[in-house]
Coordinates of C-alpha atoms and ligand atoms in Angstrom, one line a residue:
X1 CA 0.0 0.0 0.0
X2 CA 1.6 3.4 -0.8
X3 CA 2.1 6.3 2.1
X4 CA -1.2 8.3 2.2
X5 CA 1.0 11.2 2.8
X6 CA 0.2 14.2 0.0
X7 CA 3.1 15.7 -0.8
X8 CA 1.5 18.6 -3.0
X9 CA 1.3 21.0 -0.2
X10 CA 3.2 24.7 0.4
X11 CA 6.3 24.4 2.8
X12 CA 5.8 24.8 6.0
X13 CA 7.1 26.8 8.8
X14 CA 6.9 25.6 12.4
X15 CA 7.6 28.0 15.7
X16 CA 7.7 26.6 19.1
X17 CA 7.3 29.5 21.2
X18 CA 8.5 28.5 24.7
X19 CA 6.7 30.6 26.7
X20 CA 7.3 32.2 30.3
X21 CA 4.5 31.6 32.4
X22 CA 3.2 33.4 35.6
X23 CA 0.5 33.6 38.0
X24 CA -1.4 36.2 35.9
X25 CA -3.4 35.2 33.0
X26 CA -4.0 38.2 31.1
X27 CA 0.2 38.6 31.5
X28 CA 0.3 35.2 29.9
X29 CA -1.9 36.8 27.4
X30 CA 0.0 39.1 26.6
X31 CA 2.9 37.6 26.3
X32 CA 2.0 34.9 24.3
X33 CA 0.3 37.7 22.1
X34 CA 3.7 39.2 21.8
X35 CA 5.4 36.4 20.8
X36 CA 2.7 34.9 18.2
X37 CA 2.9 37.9 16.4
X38 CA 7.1 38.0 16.2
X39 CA 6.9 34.2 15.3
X40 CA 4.8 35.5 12.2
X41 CA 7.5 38.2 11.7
X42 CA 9.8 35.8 11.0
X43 CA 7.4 33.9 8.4
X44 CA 5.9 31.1 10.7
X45 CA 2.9 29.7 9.5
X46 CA 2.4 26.8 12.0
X47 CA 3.1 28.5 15.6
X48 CA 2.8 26.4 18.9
X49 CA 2.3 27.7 22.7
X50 CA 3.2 25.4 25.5
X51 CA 0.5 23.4 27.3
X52 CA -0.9 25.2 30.7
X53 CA 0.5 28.5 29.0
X54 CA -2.2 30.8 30.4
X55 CA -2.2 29.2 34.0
X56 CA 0.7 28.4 36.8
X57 CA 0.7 24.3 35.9
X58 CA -0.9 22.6 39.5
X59 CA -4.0 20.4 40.2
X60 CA -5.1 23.1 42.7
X61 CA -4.6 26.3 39.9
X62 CA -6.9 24.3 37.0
X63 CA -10.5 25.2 39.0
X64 CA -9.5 28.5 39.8
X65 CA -8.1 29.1 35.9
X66 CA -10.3 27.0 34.1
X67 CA -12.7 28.7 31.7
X68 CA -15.9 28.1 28.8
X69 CA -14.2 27.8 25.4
X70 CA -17.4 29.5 23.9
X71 CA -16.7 33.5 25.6
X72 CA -13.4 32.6 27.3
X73 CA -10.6 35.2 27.2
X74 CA -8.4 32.8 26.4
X75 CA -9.8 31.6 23.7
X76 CA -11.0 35.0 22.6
X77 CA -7.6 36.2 22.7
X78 CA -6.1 33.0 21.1
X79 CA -8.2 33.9 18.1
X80 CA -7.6 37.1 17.3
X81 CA -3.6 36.8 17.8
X82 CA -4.0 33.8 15.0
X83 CA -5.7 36.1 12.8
X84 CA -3.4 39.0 13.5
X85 CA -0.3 36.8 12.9
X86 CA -2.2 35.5 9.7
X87 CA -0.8 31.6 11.1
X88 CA -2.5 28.5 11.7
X89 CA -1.8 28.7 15.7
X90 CA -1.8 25.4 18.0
X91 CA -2.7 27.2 21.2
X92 CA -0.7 25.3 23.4
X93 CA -3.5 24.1 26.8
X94 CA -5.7 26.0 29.0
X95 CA -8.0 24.9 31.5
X96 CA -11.1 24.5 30.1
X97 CA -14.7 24.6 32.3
X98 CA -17.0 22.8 30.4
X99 CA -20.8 24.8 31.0
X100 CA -22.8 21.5 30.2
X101 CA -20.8 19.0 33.5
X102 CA -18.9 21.9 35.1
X103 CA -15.7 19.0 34.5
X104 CA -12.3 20.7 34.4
X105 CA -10.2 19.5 31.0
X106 CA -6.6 20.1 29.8
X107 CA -7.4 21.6 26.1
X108 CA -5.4 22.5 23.2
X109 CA -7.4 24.6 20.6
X110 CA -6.7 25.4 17.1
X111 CA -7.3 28.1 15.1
X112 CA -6.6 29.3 10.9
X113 CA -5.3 32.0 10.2
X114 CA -8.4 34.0 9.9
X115 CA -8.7 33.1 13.3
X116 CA -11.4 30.6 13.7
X117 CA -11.7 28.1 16.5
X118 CA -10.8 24.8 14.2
X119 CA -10.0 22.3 16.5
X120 CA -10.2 21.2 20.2
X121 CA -8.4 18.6 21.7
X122 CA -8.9 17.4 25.5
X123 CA -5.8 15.8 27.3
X124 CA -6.5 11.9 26.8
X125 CA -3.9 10.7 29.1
X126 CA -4.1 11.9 32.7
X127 CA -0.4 12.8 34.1
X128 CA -1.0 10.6 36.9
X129 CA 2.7 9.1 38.5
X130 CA 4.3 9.2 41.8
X131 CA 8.3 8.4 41.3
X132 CA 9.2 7.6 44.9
X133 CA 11.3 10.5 46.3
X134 CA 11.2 12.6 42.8
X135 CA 7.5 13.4 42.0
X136 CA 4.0 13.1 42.9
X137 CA 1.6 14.7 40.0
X138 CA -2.1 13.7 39.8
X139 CA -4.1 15.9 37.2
X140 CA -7.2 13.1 37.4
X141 CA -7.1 15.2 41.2
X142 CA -9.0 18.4 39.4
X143 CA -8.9 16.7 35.7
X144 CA -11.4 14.7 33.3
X145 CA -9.9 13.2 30.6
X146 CA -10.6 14.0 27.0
X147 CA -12.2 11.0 24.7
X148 CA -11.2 11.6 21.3
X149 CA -7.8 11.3 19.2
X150 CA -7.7 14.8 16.9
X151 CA -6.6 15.1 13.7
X152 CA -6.6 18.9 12.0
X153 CA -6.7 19.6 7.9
X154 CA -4.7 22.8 7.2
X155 CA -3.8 23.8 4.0
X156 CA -0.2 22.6 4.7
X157 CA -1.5 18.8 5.1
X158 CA -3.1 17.4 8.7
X159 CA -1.5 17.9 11.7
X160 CA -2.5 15.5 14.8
X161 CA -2.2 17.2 18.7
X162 CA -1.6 15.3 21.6
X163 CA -0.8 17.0 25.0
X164 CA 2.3 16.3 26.7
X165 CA 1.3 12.7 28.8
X166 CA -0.2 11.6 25.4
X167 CA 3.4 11.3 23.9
X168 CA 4.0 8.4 25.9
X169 CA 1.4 6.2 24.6
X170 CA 2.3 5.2 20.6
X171 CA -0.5 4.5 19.4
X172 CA -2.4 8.0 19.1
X173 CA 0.9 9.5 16.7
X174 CA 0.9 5.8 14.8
X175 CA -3.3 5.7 13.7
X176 CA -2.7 9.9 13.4
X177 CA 0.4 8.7 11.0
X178 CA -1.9 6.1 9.0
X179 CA -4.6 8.4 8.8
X180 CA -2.1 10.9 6.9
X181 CA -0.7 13.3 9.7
X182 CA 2.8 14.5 9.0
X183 CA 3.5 15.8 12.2
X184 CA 2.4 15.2 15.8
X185 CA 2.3 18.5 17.7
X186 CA 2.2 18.0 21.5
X187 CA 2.3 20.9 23.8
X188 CA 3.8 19.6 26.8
X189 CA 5.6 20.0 30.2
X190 CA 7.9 17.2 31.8
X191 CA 9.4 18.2 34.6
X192 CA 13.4 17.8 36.4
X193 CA 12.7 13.7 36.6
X194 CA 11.3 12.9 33.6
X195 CA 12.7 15.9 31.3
X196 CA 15.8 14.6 30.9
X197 CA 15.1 11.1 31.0
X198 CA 12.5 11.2 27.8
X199 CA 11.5 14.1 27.0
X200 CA 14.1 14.3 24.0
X201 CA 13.5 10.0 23.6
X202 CA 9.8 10.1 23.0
X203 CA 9.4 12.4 20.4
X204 CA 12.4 10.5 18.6
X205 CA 10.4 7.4 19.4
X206 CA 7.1 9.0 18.2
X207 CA 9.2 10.3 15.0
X208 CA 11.1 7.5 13.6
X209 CA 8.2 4.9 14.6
X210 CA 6.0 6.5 12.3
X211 CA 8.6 8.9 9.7
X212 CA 6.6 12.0 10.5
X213 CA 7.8 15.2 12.3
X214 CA 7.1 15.4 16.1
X215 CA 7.1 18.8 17.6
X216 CA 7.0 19.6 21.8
X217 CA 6.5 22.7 23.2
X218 CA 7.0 23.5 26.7
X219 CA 6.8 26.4 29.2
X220 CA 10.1 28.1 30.0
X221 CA 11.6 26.8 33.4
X222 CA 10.6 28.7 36.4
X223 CA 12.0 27.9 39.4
X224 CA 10.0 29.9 41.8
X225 CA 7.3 28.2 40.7
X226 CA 5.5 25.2 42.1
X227 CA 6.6 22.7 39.1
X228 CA 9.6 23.3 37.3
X229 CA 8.8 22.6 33.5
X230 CA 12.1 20.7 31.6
X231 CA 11.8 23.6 28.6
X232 CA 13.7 22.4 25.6
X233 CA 11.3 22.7 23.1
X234 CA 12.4 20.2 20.1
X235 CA 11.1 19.6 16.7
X236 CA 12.5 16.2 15.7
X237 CA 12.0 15.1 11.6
X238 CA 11.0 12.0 10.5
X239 CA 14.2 10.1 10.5
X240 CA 14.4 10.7 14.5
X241 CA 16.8 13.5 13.7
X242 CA 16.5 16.4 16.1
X243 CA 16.2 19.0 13.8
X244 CA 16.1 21.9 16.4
X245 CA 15.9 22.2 20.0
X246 CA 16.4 24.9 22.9
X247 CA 17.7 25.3 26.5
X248 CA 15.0 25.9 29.5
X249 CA 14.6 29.5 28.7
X250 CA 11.9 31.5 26.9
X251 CA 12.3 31.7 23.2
X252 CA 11.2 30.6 20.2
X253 CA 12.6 28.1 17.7
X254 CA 11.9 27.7 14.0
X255 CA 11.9 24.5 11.6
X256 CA 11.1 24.5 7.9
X257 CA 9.0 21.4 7.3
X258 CA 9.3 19.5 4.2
X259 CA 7.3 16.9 3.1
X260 CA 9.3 15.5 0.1
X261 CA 12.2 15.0 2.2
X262 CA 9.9 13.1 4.3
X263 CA 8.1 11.3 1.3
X264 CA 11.5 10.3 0.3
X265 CA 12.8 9.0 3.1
X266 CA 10.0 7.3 3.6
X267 CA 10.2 5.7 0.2
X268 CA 14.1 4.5 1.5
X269 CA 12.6 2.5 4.7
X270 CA 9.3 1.6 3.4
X271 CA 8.2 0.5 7.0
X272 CA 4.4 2.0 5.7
X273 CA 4.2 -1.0 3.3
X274 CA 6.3 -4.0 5.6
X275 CA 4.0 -3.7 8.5
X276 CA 2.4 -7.0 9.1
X277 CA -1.0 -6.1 11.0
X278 CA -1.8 -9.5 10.1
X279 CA 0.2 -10.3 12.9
X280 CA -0.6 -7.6 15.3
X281 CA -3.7 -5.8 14.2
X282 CA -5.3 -5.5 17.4
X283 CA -3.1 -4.7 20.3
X284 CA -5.5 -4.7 23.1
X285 CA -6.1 -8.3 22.6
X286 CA -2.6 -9.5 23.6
X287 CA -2.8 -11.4 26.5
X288 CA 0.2 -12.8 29.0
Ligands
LIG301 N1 2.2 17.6 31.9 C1 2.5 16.4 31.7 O1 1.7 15.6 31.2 C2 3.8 15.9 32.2 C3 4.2 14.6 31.6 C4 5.5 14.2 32.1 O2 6.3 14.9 32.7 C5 5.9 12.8 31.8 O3 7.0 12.4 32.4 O4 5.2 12.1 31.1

């Protein structure tokens, strides 16, 4: 079967904006405002904000944050800065209230670049671990979980979103990947533990599993605050190279996407066509 990636598409440019994050939303606002808009300046097309990016990142801050995606200012002000910046934004997570089970969810929304809401997409996978000694973090404490995988058509081919936990599980980036995705976008925040042990490993994983680009964008380290975000936001391509990456501070990074370089590659290790789902179509069914 040949790749059902498209390859007619215009180039691509990605921004990770690694965003400084406070205790005052309409500051966070702001600042992400600030730095959509000199992404764009630079010719991004694609631009990503880090997950929690309007909000201080705690199971006790998503109540009191949390807001209605329908007259939010969040999602009022994510809109207009797409639109403004002329870019397909990926606006990182925020807290959102939903009005119809008052349930607290971890959402990423999407918007084109004449600013209109496109895409939602709840956190799936809870970040629920306690590491003995190193870290304790239980978002199902304030959090529902999302039910739905999310796939988004832009005019640069479809881009699947995951939030940050989500990256550890393969199979969301692998049915996104058959379904046509070139890259996985997940705005994310690992922390001092788990940073530096996958952070960079699981978006290689996600990558070169699949031959699609994998971009992470995280808050910028703060250590006065209550969780101290790993930063280095990455873009890896879809050999598992990392094609550009950054320390813990706030910035932004660039990457131009190509998709022939990825059909051609893909066409060198034709994993796409040599999978044998015969043998292991259905996953959940394995038993010990
Ligand atoms: N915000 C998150 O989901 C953090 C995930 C994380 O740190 C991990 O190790 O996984």
């Amino acid at each position: 079967m040949a790749s059902s990636f498209s390859t007619n598409v215009k180039p691509c440019k990605l921004a990770l904006i690694q965003l400084a994050v406070t205790a005052d939303k309409n500051a966070n606002l702001t600042n992400a405002r600030t730095h959509v808009l000199e992404a764009a300046s630079h010719g991004a097309n694609l631009i990503v904000l880090p997950e929690c990016f309007n909000s201080p990142y705690g199971t006790n801050f998503f109540p009191e944050y949390a807001e209605h995606l329908k007259d939010g200012p969040s999602v009022k002000a994510l809109s207009t800065m797409a639109k403004d910046a002329n870019a397909y934004l990926i606006g990182g997570s925020i807290p959102e209230r939903d009005p119809t089970d008052d349930k607290v969810y971890n959402t990423c929304t999407v918007y084109n670049p004449q600013g209109e809401l496109i895409a939602t997409h709840r956190k799936v996978h809870l970040f629920d671990i306690d590491v003995p000694g190193k870290i304790r973090f239980q978002e199902s404490e304030t959090l529902t979980a999302g039910n739905k995988l999310t796939h988004v058509d832009t005019e640069f081919g479809k881009v699947g979103v995951g939030i940050c936990y989500d990256i550890r599980f393969p199979e969301p980036a692998m049915i996104a990947a058959r379904q046509g995705c070139f890259i996985m976008v997940y705005p994310g925040a690992f922390n001092m533990t788990t940073g530096p042990l996958h952070w960079e490993l699981l978006q290689r994983a996600r990558a070169v599993d699949n031959q699609i680009y994998v971009a992470a964008c995280s808050p910028a380290r703060d250590l006065s605050a209550g969780y101290h975000a790993w930063g280095h936001s990455t873009v890896v391509g879809p050999a598992g190279n990392v094609i550009e990456t950054m320390d813990e501070k706030q910035g932004i990074i660039y990457a131009d996407l190509d998709l022939t370089k990825m059909t051609e590659f893909r066409q060198s290790i034709p994993l796409y066509n040599q999978r044998r789902f015969d043998l292991y179509a259905d996953v959940s069914k394995a038993t010990p």
